[in-house]
Amino acid sequence: MGKVIVVTSGKGGVGKTTSSAALGAALAQRGEKVVVVDFDVGLRNLDLVMGAERRVVYDLVNVIQGEAKLTQALIRDKRLETLFLLPASQTRDKDALTPEGVELVMAELKRVFDWVICDSPAGIERGATLAMRHADMAVVVTNPEVSSVRDSDRIIGLLDSKTLKAERGERMEKHLLLTRYDPNRAERGDMLKVEDVLEILSIPLIGIIPESMDVLRASNIGAPVTLADARSAPAMAYFDAARRLAGEVLPITIPGEKRGLFGKIFGRRAA
Amino acid sequence: MTKVLTDARSIRIKGRSFLAVVLSPDLPFDDWLARLDDLASRSAGFFLGRPVVLDVTDLPIDRAQLKDLVGELAKRNVTIMGVEGARPSILGPGMPPALKGGRPVSDDAVAKEPIIELHNAPAKPVVESRPAPQSIIIREPVRSGQSVIFPEGDVTVIGSVASGAEIIAGGSIHIYGTLRGRAMAGSVGNAAARIFCRKLEAELLAIDGIYKMAEDMAPDLRGRSVQLWLEGESIMAEKLI
């Protein structure tokens, strides 16, 4: 049985879709069978980030409504043969998702794949709650700023009450993925510090993804950053996060902290 | 060091429990109303001046049906103070407000009320009882958007209370972590209740209905271990350690 991970945040624009694609591609490069499911019905983006927008025929809503078989809707990545995408529908809205339909799809995906990564829409409504409903573990994507942190806190509360796992009285495993971390701004003190975010959210950290042009460049060419430029700083951080998701224990480095005096001076000037 | 945090006069907002009778109608409403009339004829004035809550949980009715029912009940001098278990879409302006969180009570708690049963469908009287002092312990952080409401006594949180979360206690509140949200102690009228926290970053504090917002708090208390209590109409604060 595969593991279901929900990538969620509450707030929009913090990097859920980028992180879903990057973690999915990182796990698939370990040889494990991965499907990334877009729950953002009506505002789908994951197909673009994964470079599959011209290959979408059937989608999650078609499968839920019985208009297509799951195998017809799944899109295999052209670069990684163990990576699949289940796209959302762009022409429908979140009401097209039914709890029963999502349950059937998730059960089937869990049977076939090692990892089912659910890319949640922003917000705390139907789309987001259905994306988290069947999760075994959660990746909470947070930017180091107060509104993102508070929204993440709200989502953690929902993960602990509205998921099947919580309703069965089990503990939902939650991991914090800090994205868009800018070492220069952190140094100047105009961004929340890593330890402050951890103190507020009090869930374990699985990675700090530095703010980088590489992420934007990867999105624009339609490739997860872990495929587009595997040696870039954000890609390396995503690879480490994927290893931690798979259960490995690795020390976490805060970007920018290893720099020497020269780097600090350079960093200040550059900012 | 002790600081007076409030003006002499402030607005008092309190929680209070009332006894309410809950009516659970069933479909079709005509039959149910006939049974209600039968009951009323045997016990004149049972509903007179009584707060009555309508429980429509799981009833497949629309807004017009609910409005009719409320109207029919009003003709019988039964005034509905709230509706429990209704979808938000069937309530609205001109309708009684939605209520939730009602708790059933044992029959002896309502013994001083006349016990009358409808045929087949007993009316379920509900009261908020006043049991002996109690306390609850929450072993996890209270997250943004969550409320802990415990009118019966003390609340202890082992962890932080997030911005946008709230604790409402009938007794004292103890936070072994950072208090960033709201804390309201002594909410059912207990001036002796206190608030304790390991680190004060609260948005709002209240004891026995006396409120204080973050900007009214002395800046040197922020981020410190603090206890707060009430003296007359003023919230007092003292650093611990």
Short mmCIF file of C-alpha atoms in Angstrom, two decimals:
data_model
loop_
_atom_site.label_atom_id
_atom_site.label_comp_id
_atom_site.label_asym_id
_atom_site.label_seq_id
_atom_site.Cartn_x
_atom_site.Cartn_y
_atom_site.Cartn_z
CA MET A 1 0.00 0.00 0.00
CA GLY A 2 1.33 3.41 -0.99
CA LYS A 3 1.57 6.43 1.27
CA VAL A 4 -0.69 9.41 0.70
CA ILE A 5 0.91 12.82 1.30
CA VAL A 6 -1.02 16.08 1.19
CA VAL A 7 0.92 19.22 0.32
CA THR A 8 -1.04 22.05 1.91
CA SER A 9 -0.66 25.57 3.33
CA GLY A 10 -3.93 27.47 3.70
CA LYS A 11 -2.42 30.54 2.06
CA GLY A 12 -2.01 30.77 -1.70
CA GLY A 13 1.18 31.43 -3.59
CA VAL A 14 3.55 29.95 -1.03
CA GLY A 15 4.77 27.10 -3.26
CA LYS A 16 2.42 24.13 -2.86
CA THR A 17 2.35 23.21 -6.55
CA THR A 18 6.08 23.81 -7.06
CA SER A 19 6.81 21.68 -3.99
CA SER A 20 4.38 18.89 -5.01
CA ALA A 21 6.06 18.61 -8.41
CA ALA A 22 9.60 18.87 -7.03
CA LEU A 23 9.03 16.30 -4.26
CA GLY A 24 7.22 14.00 -6.67
CA ALA A 25 10.07 14.10 -9.17
CA ALA A 26 12.64 13.67 -6.39
CA LEU A 27 10.88 10.56 -5.03
CA ALA A 28 10.44 9.16 -8.55
CA GLN A 29 14.19 9.53 -9.18
CA ARG A 30 14.71 7.12 -6.29
CA GLY A 31 12.94 4.57 -8.48
CA GLU A 32 9.68 4.68 -6.55
CA LYS A 33 6.34 4.88 -8.32
CA VAL A 34 4.82 8.31 -7.73
CA VAL A 35 1.59 10.02 -8.73
CA VAL A 36 0.99 13.72 -8.16
CA VAL A 37 -2.72 14.58 -7.96
CA ASP A 38 -3.94 18.12 -8.65
CA PHE A 39 -6.90 18.96 -6.37
CA ASP A 40 -7.11 22.56 -7.53
CA VAL A 41 -10.20 22.01 -9.69
CA GLY A 42 -10.91 25.15 -11.71
CA LEU A 43 -7.45 26.67 -11.21
CA ARG A 44 -5.17 23.85 -12.23
CA ASN A 45 -1.45 24.58 -12.50
CA LEU A 46 0.33 21.34 -11.79
CA ASP A 47 0.09 20.25 -15.45
CA LEU A 48 1.99 23.40 -16.46
CA VAL A 49 4.68 23.02 -13.80
CA MET A 50 5.16 19.39 -14.88
CA GLY A 51 5.09 20.25 -18.58
CA ALA A 52 2.07 18.08 -19.40
CA GLU A 53 -0.51 20.74 -20.25
CA ARG A 54 -0.82 19.59 -23.87
CA ARG A 55 -1.34 15.97 -22.90
CA VAL A 56 -4.42 16.35 -20.65
CA VAL A 57 -7.38 14.45 -22.08
CA TYR A 58 -9.28 13.22 -19.04
CA ASP A 59 -8.98 14.57 -15.50
CA LEU A 60 -9.76 13.85 -11.84
CA VAL A 61 -13.37 15.07 -12.19
CA ASN A 62 -13.97 12.79 -15.23
CA VAL A 63 -12.75 9.84 -13.16
CA ILE A 64 -14.87 10.77 -10.14
CA GLN A 65 -17.97 11.15 -12.30
CA GLY A 66 -17.35 7.85 -14.05
CA GLU A 67 -16.70 9.38 -17.48
CA ALA A 68 -13.19 7.97 -17.72
CA LYS A 69 -11.12 5.20 -16.21
CA LEU A 70 -8.27 6.11 -13.89
CA THR A 71 -5.73 4.65 -16.34
CA GLN A 72 -7.06 6.96 -19.07
CA ALA A 73 -6.61 10.06 -16.94
CA LEU A 74 -3.11 9.31 -15.60
CA ILE A 75 -0.32 11.01 -17.57
CA ARG A 76 3.13 9.44 -17.51
CA ASP A 77 6.03 11.90 -17.35
CA LYS A 78 8.16 11.96 -20.50
CA ARG A 79 11.44 12.19 -18.56
CA LEU A 80 10.77 9.87 -15.61
CA GLU A 81 8.87 6.69 -16.26
CA THR A 82 7.90 6.19 -12.59
CA LEU A 83 6.33 9.68 -12.32
CA PHE A 84 2.64 10.22 -13.12
CA LEU A 85 0.25 13.16 -13.02
CA LEU A 86 -3.49 13.08 -12.36
CA PRO A 87 -4.62 16.53 -13.56
CA ALA A 88 -7.51 18.59 -12.23
CA SER A 89 -10.32 19.88 -14.40
CA GLN A 90 -10.00 23.51 -15.48
CA THR A 91 -13.61 23.95 -16.58
CA ARG A 92 -15.31 22.78 -13.38
CA ASP A 93 -15.30 23.94 -9.77
CA LYS A 94 -14.57 22.29 -6.44
CA ASP A 95 -18.20 21.15 -6.02
CA ALA A 96 -17.51 18.56 -8.71
CA LEU A 97 -15.39 16.69 -6.14
CA THR A 98 -17.48 14.28 -4.08
CA PRO A 99 -16.21 12.63 -0.89
CA GLU A 100 -17.18 9.17 -2.22
CA GLY A 101 -15.51 9.77 -5.58
CA VAL A 102 -12.28 11.02 -4.00
CA GLU A 103 -12.28 8.03 -1.66
CA LEU A 104 -12.52 5.56 -4.56
CA VAL A 105 -9.77 7.30 -6.54
CA MET A 106 -7.43 7.46 -3.55
CA ALA A 107 -8.00 3.79 -2.70
CA GLU A 108 -7.16 2.79 -6.27
CA LEU A 109 -4.06 5.04 -6.46
CA LYS A 110 -2.75 3.71 -3.13
CA ARG A 111 -2.95 0.19 -4.51
CA VAL A 112 -0.82 0.99 -7.57
CA PHE A 113 1.65 3.68 -6.43
CA ASP A 114 4.28 3.92 -3.69
CA TRP A 115 3.55 7.61 -3.15
CA VAL A 116 0.34 9.55 -3.81
CA ILE A 117 1.08 13.28 -3.53
CA CYS A 118 -2.05 15.45 -3.27
CA ASP A 119 -1.47 19.06 -4.30
CA SER A 120 -4.07 20.96 -2.26
CA PRO A 121 -5.73 24.18 -3.38
CA ALA A 122 -5.37 27.26 -1.16
CA GLY A 123 -8.06 27.94 1.40
CA ILE A 124 -9.82 25.73 3.92
CA GLU A 125 -12.91 24.87 1.88
CA ARG A 126 -14.06 21.75 0.06
CA GLY A 127 -11.05 21.33 -2.26
CA ALA A 128 -8.52 21.67 0.55
CA THR A 129 -10.42 19.47 3.01
CA LEU A 130 -10.93 16.72 0.41
CA ALA A 131 -7.25 16.87 -0.57
CA MET A 132 -6.21 16.24 3.05
CA ARG A 133 -9.01 13.81 3.92
CA HIS A 134 -7.22 10.56 3.01
CA ALA A 135 -3.65 11.62 3.78
CA ASP A 136 -1.27 9.49 5.85
CA MET A 137 1.09 12.43 6.28
CA ALA A 138 1.10 16.14 5.52
CA VAL A 139 3.69 18.55 4.17
CA VAL A 140 2.79 22.04 5.38
CA VAL A 141 4.34 24.59 3.02
CA THR A 142 5.08 27.88 4.76
CA ASN A 143 6.87 31.11 3.84
CA PRO A 144 8.80 32.85 6.61
CA GLU A 145 6.25 35.63 7.11
CA VAL A 146 3.45 36.08 9.64
CA SER A 147 0.35 35.64 7.48
CA SER A 148 1.65 32.42 5.95
CA VAL A 149 2.60 31.09 9.38
CA ARG A 150 -0.81 31.82 10.86
CA ASP A 151 -2.60 30.20 7.90
CA SER A 152 -0.37 27.14 8.27
CA ASP A 153 -1.26 27.00 11.94
CA ARG A 154 -4.95 26.97 11.00
CA ILE A 155 -4.34 24.17 8.48
CA ILE A 156 -2.50 22.11 11.10
CA GLY A 157 -5.57 22.42 13.30
CA LEU A 158 -7.72 21.10 10.44
CA LEU A 159 -5.27 18.25 9.75
CA ASP A 160 -5.73 17.24 13.38
CA SER A 161 -9.53 17.31 13.22
CA LYS A 162 -10.95 16.93 9.70
CA THR A 163 -8.90 14.05 8.27
CA LEU A 164 -9.87 10.37 8.34
CA LYS A 165 -6.76 9.67 10.39
CA ALA A 166 -7.77 12.25 13.02
CA GLU A 167 -11.34 10.96 13.08
CA ARG A 168 -10.03 7.44 13.76
CA GLY A 169 -8.10 8.90 16.70
CA GLU A 170 -4.71 8.35 15.07
CA ARG A 171 -1.95 10.95 14.85
CA MET A 172 -1.41 12.70 11.54
CA GLU A 173 2.29 13.00 10.76
CA LYS A 174 2.95 16.63 9.84
CA HIS A 175 6.13 18.10 8.34
CA LEU A 176 7.06 21.71 7.81
CA LEU A 177 8.57 22.73 4.48
CA LEU A 178 9.83 26.30 4.67
CA THR A 179 9.93 27.77 1.15
CA ARG A 180 11.09 31.03 -0.43
CA TYR A 181 13.64 31.47 2.33
CA ASP A 182 15.87 34.42 1.53
CA PRO A 183 19.18 34.39 3.45
CA ASN A 184 19.82 38.08 2.74
CA ARG A 185 16.48 39.18 4.09
CA ALA A 186 16.81 36.82 7.06
CA GLU A 187 20.18 38.40 7.84
CA ARG A 188 18.66 41.88 7.76
CA GLY A 189 15.90 40.67 10.08
CA ASP A 190 12.98 41.58 7.79
CA MET A 191 11.80 37.99 7.57
CA LEU A 192 10.77 35.57 10.31
CA LYS A 193 13.65 33.47 11.59
CA VAL A 194 13.56 29.70 11.15
CA GLU A 195 13.45 29.15 14.91
CA ASP A 196 10.51 31.57 15.29
CA VAL A 197 8.47 29.70 12.66
CA LEU A 198 9.31 26.38 14.33
CA GLU A 199 8.39 27.74 17.76
CA ILE A 200 4.98 28.94 16.52
CA LEU A 201 4.05 25.89 14.46
CA SER A 202 5.82 23.25 16.60
CA ILE A 203 5.96 20.53 13.94
CA PRO A 204 9.18 18.91 12.62
CA LEU A 205 11.03 20.60 9.75
CA ILE A 206 11.78 18.57 6.61
CA GLY A 207 13.50 21.24 4.59
CA ILE A 208 14.27 24.87 3.88
CA ILE A 209 14.00 25.80 0.21
CA PRO A 210 15.93 28.96 -0.65
CA GLU A 211 14.27 31.69 -2.73
CA SER A 212 15.82 31.24 -6.16
CA MET A 213 15.46 32.15 -9.81
CA ASP A 214 16.01 28.46 -10.57
CA VAL A 215 12.47 27.70 -9.31
CA LEU A 216 10.87 30.26 -11.62
CA ARG A 217 13.00 29.14 -14.55
CA ALA A 218 11.99 25.51 -13.99
CA SER A 219 8.27 26.42 -13.86
CA ASN A 220 8.57 28.34 -17.09
CA ILE A 221 10.13 25.44 -18.98
CA GLY A 222 7.54 23.07 -17.50
CA ALA A 223 9.79 20.88 -15.39
CA PRO A 224 9.91 20.24 -11.64
CA VAL A 225 13.03 21.98 -10.31
CA THR A 226 14.42 18.61 -9.21
CA LEU A 227 14.40 17.56 -12.90
CA ALA A 228 15.24 20.86 -14.60
CA ASP A 229 18.40 21.59 -12.66
CA ALA A 230 19.17 18.85 -10.17
CA ARG A 231 22.31 20.61 -8.94
CA SER A 232 20.68 23.95 -8.10
CA ALA A 233 20.31 24.93 -4.44
CA PRO A 234 16.49 24.57 -4.35
CA ALA A 235 16.66 21.19 -6.10
CA MET A 236 19.22 19.88 -3.58
CA ALA A 237 17.00 21.09 -0.72
CA TYR A 238 14.00 19.28 -2.27
CA PHE A 239 16.04 16.07 -2.73
CA ASP A 240 16.97 16.18 0.98
CA ALA A 241 13.34 16.85 1.95
CA ALA A 242 12.22 13.84 -0.13
CA ARG A 243 14.80 11.63 1.62
CA ARG A 244 13.48 12.82 4.99
CA LEU A 245 9.90 12.06 3.86
CA ALA A 246 11.07 8.55 3.04
CA GLY A 247 12.29 8.21 6.61
CA GLU A 248 16.00 9.08 6.40
CA VAL A 249 17.51 11.23 9.13
CA LEU A 250 19.65 14.06 7.75
CA PRO A 251 20.88 17.25 9.42
CA ILE A 252 19.17 20.40 8.14
CA THR A 253 21.26 23.36 7.05
CA ILE A 254 19.84 26.87 7.04
CA PRO A 255 20.73 28.51 3.70
CA GLY A 256 23.29 31.28 4.06
CA GLU A 257 24.52 30.30 7.51
CA LYS A 258 27.65 28.59 6.26
CA ARG A 259 28.86 31.65 4.41
CA GLY A 260 32.01 33.33 5.65
CA LEU A 261 32.68 37.00 6.21
CA PHE A 262 33.32 37.63 2.53
CA GLY A 263 29.99 36.08 1.63
CA LYS A 264 28.18 38.21 4.20
CA ILE A 265 29.63 41.42 2.83
CA PHE A 266 28.83 40.34 -0.70
CA GLY A 267 25.32 39.29 0.32
CA ARG A 268 24.58 42.65 1.90
CA ARG A 269 25.77 44.55 -1.11
CA ALA A 270 23.80 42.36 -3.48
CA ALA A 271 20.61 42.96 -1.55
CA MET B 1 5.88 44.98 39.84
CA THR B 2 2.16 45.57 39.54
CA LYS B 3 0.45 47.62 36.86
CA VAL B 4 -3.14 48.80 36.52
CA LEU B 5 -4.19 47.92 33.01
CA THR B 6 -7.75 49.22 32.76
CA ASP B 7 -9.75 52.41 33.09
CA ALA B 8 -12.33 52.52 35.84
CA ARG B 9 -15.22 52.10 33.41
CA SER B 10 -15.22 49.52 30.69
CA ILE B 11 -17.74 47.48 28.78
CA ARG B 12 -18.71 44.20 30.40
CA ILE B 13 -19.38 41.20 28.23
CA LYS B 14 -20.20 37.94 29.95
CA GLY B 15 -21.28 34.44 29.11
CA ARG B 16 -24.30 33.04 30.90
CA SER B 17 -26.14 29.73 30.73
CA PHE B 18 -29.90 29.51 30.41
CA LEU B 19 -32.29 26.62 30.48
CA ALA B 20 -33.87 26.03 27.10
CA VAL B 21 -36.43 23.49 25.95
CA VAL B 22 -35.44 21.81 22.71
CA LEU B 23 -38.21 20.75 20.34
CA SER B 24 -37.28 18.16 17.70
CA PRO B 25 -40.06 18.18 15.12
CA ASP B 26 -40.45 15.34 12.68
CA LEU B 27 -42.02 15.10 9.26
CA PRO B 28 -44.76 15.58 8.24
CA PHE B 29 -45.06 18.77 10.30
CA ASP B 30 -48.90 18.67 10.24
CA ASP B 31 -48.98 15.46 12.28
CA TRP B 32 -46.30 16.72 14.60
CA LEU B 33 -48.16 20.00 15.18
CA ALA B 34 -51.34 18.04 15.92
CA ARG B 35 -49.48 16.10 18.59
CA LEU B 36 -48.06 19.35 19.96
CA ASP B 37 -51.57 20.82 20.13
CA ASP B 38 -52.69 17.74 22.01
CA LEU B 39 -49.88 18.23 24.50
CA ALA B 40 -50.62 21.94 24.85
CA SER B 41 -54.30 21.23 25.54
CA ARG B 42 -53.31 19.03 28.46
CA SER B 43 -50.74 21.46 29.83
CA ALA B 44 -51.81 25.00 29.12
CA GLY B 45 -49.00 27.50 28.92
CA PHE B 46 -46.16 25.01 29.00
CA PHE B 47 -44.19 26.99 26.46
CA LEU B 48 -45.30 30.44 27.67
CA GLY B 49 -42.29 32.66 28.31
CA ARG B 50 -39.90 29.76 27.92
CA PRO B 51 -36.86 29.90 25.64
CA VAL B 52 -37.46 27.24 23.00
CA VAL B 53 -34.82 25.91 20.62
CA LEU B 54 -35.86 24.09 17.46
CA ASP B 55 -33.65 21.10 16.58
CA VAL B 56 -33.94 20.36 12.86
CA THR B 57 -30.84 18.16 12.57
CA ASP B 58 -31.14 15.71 9.63
CA LEU B 59 -34.56 17.04 8.58
CA PRO B 60 -34.73 17.45 4.77
CA ILE B 61 -36.57 20.77 4.80
CA ASP B 62 -36.13 23.99 2.86
CA ARG B 63 -36.29 27.59 3.96
CA ALA B 64 -40.01 28.02 3.23
CA GLN B 65 -40.92 24.93 5.28
CA LEU B 66 -38.86 26.12 8.23
CA LYS B 67 -40.42 29.58 8.02
CA ASP B 68 -43.91 28.02 7.96
CA LEU B 69 -43.08 25.90 10.99
CA VAL B 70 -41.75 28.89 12.95
CA GLY B 71 -44.93 30.77 11.97
CA GLU B 72 -47.18 27.87 13.05
CA LEU B 73 -45.37 27.70 16.38
CA ALA B 74 -45.68 31.48 16.85
CA LYS B 75 -49.48 31.11 16.38
CA ARG B 76 -49.38 28.70 19.33
CA ASN B 77 -47.41 31.26 21.41
CA VAL B 78 -44.21 29.24 21.10
CA THR B 79 -41.38 31.68 20.41
CA ILE B 80 -38.29 30.13 18.88
CA MET B 81 -35.05 31.68 20.20
CA GLY B 82 -32.74 29.66 17.99
CA VAL B 83 -32.45 26.82 15.52
CA GLU B 84 -30.05 23.95 16.03
CA GLY B 85 -28.70 21.70 13.29
CA ALA B 86 -29.94 23.83 10.36
CA ARG B 87 -27.96 24.34 7.17
CA PRO B 88 -26.89 28.02 6.96
CA SER B 89 -28.76 28.31 3.65
CA ILE B 90 -32.18 27.84 5.24
CA LEU B 91 -31.60 30.51 7.89
CA GLY B 92 -31.20 34.21 7.29
CA PRO B 93 -32.70 37.59 8.09
CA GLY B 94 -36.05 37.36 9.86
CA MET B 95 -35.28 33.82 11.05
CA PRO B 96 -34.11 32.78 14.51
CA PRO B 97 -30.30 32.56 14.81
CA ALA B 98 -28.41 29.28 14.48
CA LEU B 99 -27.32 27.67 17.73
CA LYS B 100 -24.79 24.95 18.29
CA GLY B 101 -22.92 23.25 21.09
CA GLY B 102 -26.01 22.38 23.13
CA ARG B 103 -25.45 19.63 25.65
CA PRO B 104 -28.05 17.15 26.83
CA VAL B 105 -28.56 16.85 30.57
CA SER B 106 -29.82 14.14 32.84
CA ASP B 107 -33.49 14.04 33.75
CA ASP B 108 -32.92 14.90 37.42
CA ALA B 109 -31.28 18.16 36.35
CA VAL B 110 -34.64 19.23 34.97
CA ALA B 111 -36.67 17.67 37.77
CA LYS B 112 -37.94 21.01 38.91
CA GLU B 113 -39.43 21.43 35.45
CA PRO B 114 -42.70 19.66 34.74
CA ILE B 115 -41.86 16.47 32.88
CA ILE B 116 -44.27 16.02 30.03
CA GLU B 117 -43.88 13.60 27.18
CA LEU B 118 -45.27 13.84 23.69
CA HIS B 119 -46.71 10.68 22.17
CA ASN B 120 -43.89 8.79 20.44
CA ALA B 121 -41.61 11.81 20.46
CA PRO B 122 -40.56 13.03 23.86
CA ALA B 123 -39.57 16.68 24.09
CA LYS B 124 -35.94 16.87 25.09
CA PRO B 125 -35.44 19.53 27.72
CA VAL B 126 -31.86 20.74 27.81
CA VAL B 127 -30.18 22.78 30.49
CA GLU B 128 -26.67 23.98 31.11
CA SER B 129 -26.00 22.53 34.53
CA ARG B 130 -23.58 23.90 37.10
CA PRO B 131 -21.52 20.93 38.23
CA ALA B 132 -18.76 20.93 40.81
CA PRO B 133 -15.50 22.78 39.91
CA GLN B 134 -13.60 20.96 37.19
CA SER B 135 -10.56 21.44 35.02
CA ILE B 136 -9.33 20.24 31.67
CA ILE B 137 -5.79 19.83 30.40
CA ILE B 138 -4.95 20.26 26.72
CA ARG B 139 -1.68 18.58 25.83
CA GLU B 140 -1.24 20.09 22.38
CA PRO B 141 -0.84 23.58 20.98
CA VAL B 142 -4.16 25.35 20.39
CA ARG B 143 -4.05 26.27 16.70
CA SER B 144 -5.29 29.38 14.95
CA GLY B 145 -9.06 29.19 14.45
CA GLN B 146 -9.61 26.74 17.30
CA SER B 147 -11.64 27.64 20.40
CA VAL B 148 -11.49 25.92 23.73
CA ILE B 149 -14.66 26.76 25.65
CA PHE B 150 -14.94 25.34 29.14
CA PRO B 151 -17.43 27.21 31.32
CA GLU B 152 -17.17 24.56 34.05
CA GLY B 153 -13.72 25.46 35.35
CA ASP B 154 -10.00 25.85 34.74
CA VAL B 155 -8.21 25.31 31.42
CA THR B 156 -4.54 24.30 31.33
CA VAL B 157 -2.71 24.21 28.00
CA ILE B 158 0.64 22.44 27.72
CA GLY B 159 1.78 24.25 24.59
CA SER B 160 1.12 27.58 22.95
CA VAL B 161 -2.12 29.32 22.03
CA ALA B 162 -1.76 30.62 18.47
CA SER B 163 -2.72 33.97 17.06
CA GLY B 164 -6.40 33.66 16.11
CA ALA B 165 -7.12 30.94 18.70
CA GLU B 166 -9.13 31.47 21.87
CA ILE B 167 -9.54 29.99 25.32
CA ILE B 168 -12.70 30.73 27.26
CA ALA B 169 -12.80 29.32 30.77
CA GLY B 170 -15.24 29.60 33.63
CA GLY B 171 -12.25 29.47 35.95
CA SER B 172 -8.56 30.32 35.54
CA ILE B 173 -6.42 29.81 32.44
CA HIS B 174 -2.89 28.40 32.57
CA ILE B 175 -0.74 28.44 29.42
CA TYR B 176 2.57 26.57 29.56
CA GLY B 177 3.75 28.16 26.32
CA THR B 178 3.25 31.41 24.48
CA LEU B 179 -0.18 33.04 24.63
CA ARG B 180 -0.61 34.74 21.24
CA GLY B 181 -4.39 34.45 20.86
CA ARG B 182 -7.21 35.38 23.20
CA ALA B 183 -7.76 34.28 26.77
CA MET B 184 -10.98 34.92 28.65
CA ALA B 185 -11.05 33.69 32.24
CA GLY B 186 -13.96 33.73 34.66
CA SER B 187 -16.32 33.93 31.71
CA VAL B 188 -19.44 32.94 33.63
CA GLY B 189 -18.94 35.53 36.33
CA ASN B 190 -15.90 34.62 38.39
CA ALA B 191 -13.88 37.66 39.46
CA ALA B 192 -11.37 35.45 41.29
CA ALA B 193 -10.22 33.76 38.07
CA ARG B 194 -6.67 34.45 36.86
CA ILE B 195 -4.67 34.07 33.68
CA PHE B 196 -1.14 32.68 33.78
CA CYS B 197 1.17 32.30 30.81
CA ARG B 198 4.81 31.52 30.21
CA LYS B 199 5.13 34.17 27.48
CA LEU B 200 2.61 36.96 26.93
CA GLU B 201 1.95 37.97 23.31
CA ALA B 202 -1.85 37.98 23.65
CA GLU B 203 -4.27 39.70 21.28
CA LEU B 204 -6.90 40.07 23.96
CA LEU B 205 -7.29 39.25 27.64
CA ALA B 206 -10.45 39.20 29.72
CA ILE B 207 -11.34 38.30 33.28
CA ASP B 208 -14.97 38.24 34.38
CA GLY B 209 -16.02 40.35 31.40
CA ILE B 210 -13.35 43.08 31.80
CA TYR B 211 -11.47 43.21 28.50
CA LYS B 212 -8.03 44.40 27.52
CA MET B 213 -6.59 44.59 24.00
CA ALA B 214 -2.93 44.05 23.13
CA GLU B 215 -2.18 47.75 22.61
CA ASP B 216 -3.46 48.60 26.09
CA MET B 217 -0.99 46.28 27.75
CA ALA B 218 2.24 47.61 29.21
CA PRO B 219 5.00 47.03 26.63
CA ASP B 220 7.42 45.65 29.21
CA LEU B 221 5.08 42.71 29.85
CA ARG B 222 5.34 41.47 26.27
CA GLY B 223 7.25 38.25 25.90
CA ARG B 224 7.41 37.76 29.68
CA SER B 225 5.95 35.23 32.09
CA VAL B 226 2.92 36.99 33.46
CA GLN B 227 -0.07 36.47 35.72
CA LEU B 228 -3.17 38.60 35.48
CA TRP B 229 -6.01 39.06 37.91
CA LEU B 230 -8.89 41.38 38.65
CA GLU B 231 -9.03 44.05 41.35
CA GLY B 232 -12.37 45.77 41.23
CA GLU B 233 -12.82 46.83 37.62
CA SER B 234 -9.12 46.74 36.74
CA ILE B 235 -6.99 43.98 35.31
CA MET B 236 -3.73 43.80 37.23
CA ALA B 237 -0.59 42.19 35.84
CA GLU B 238 2.60 40.96 37.40
CA LYS B 239 5.71 39.38 35.92
CA LEU B 240 6.45 35.94 37.24
CA ILE B 241 10.14 35.13 37.83
#
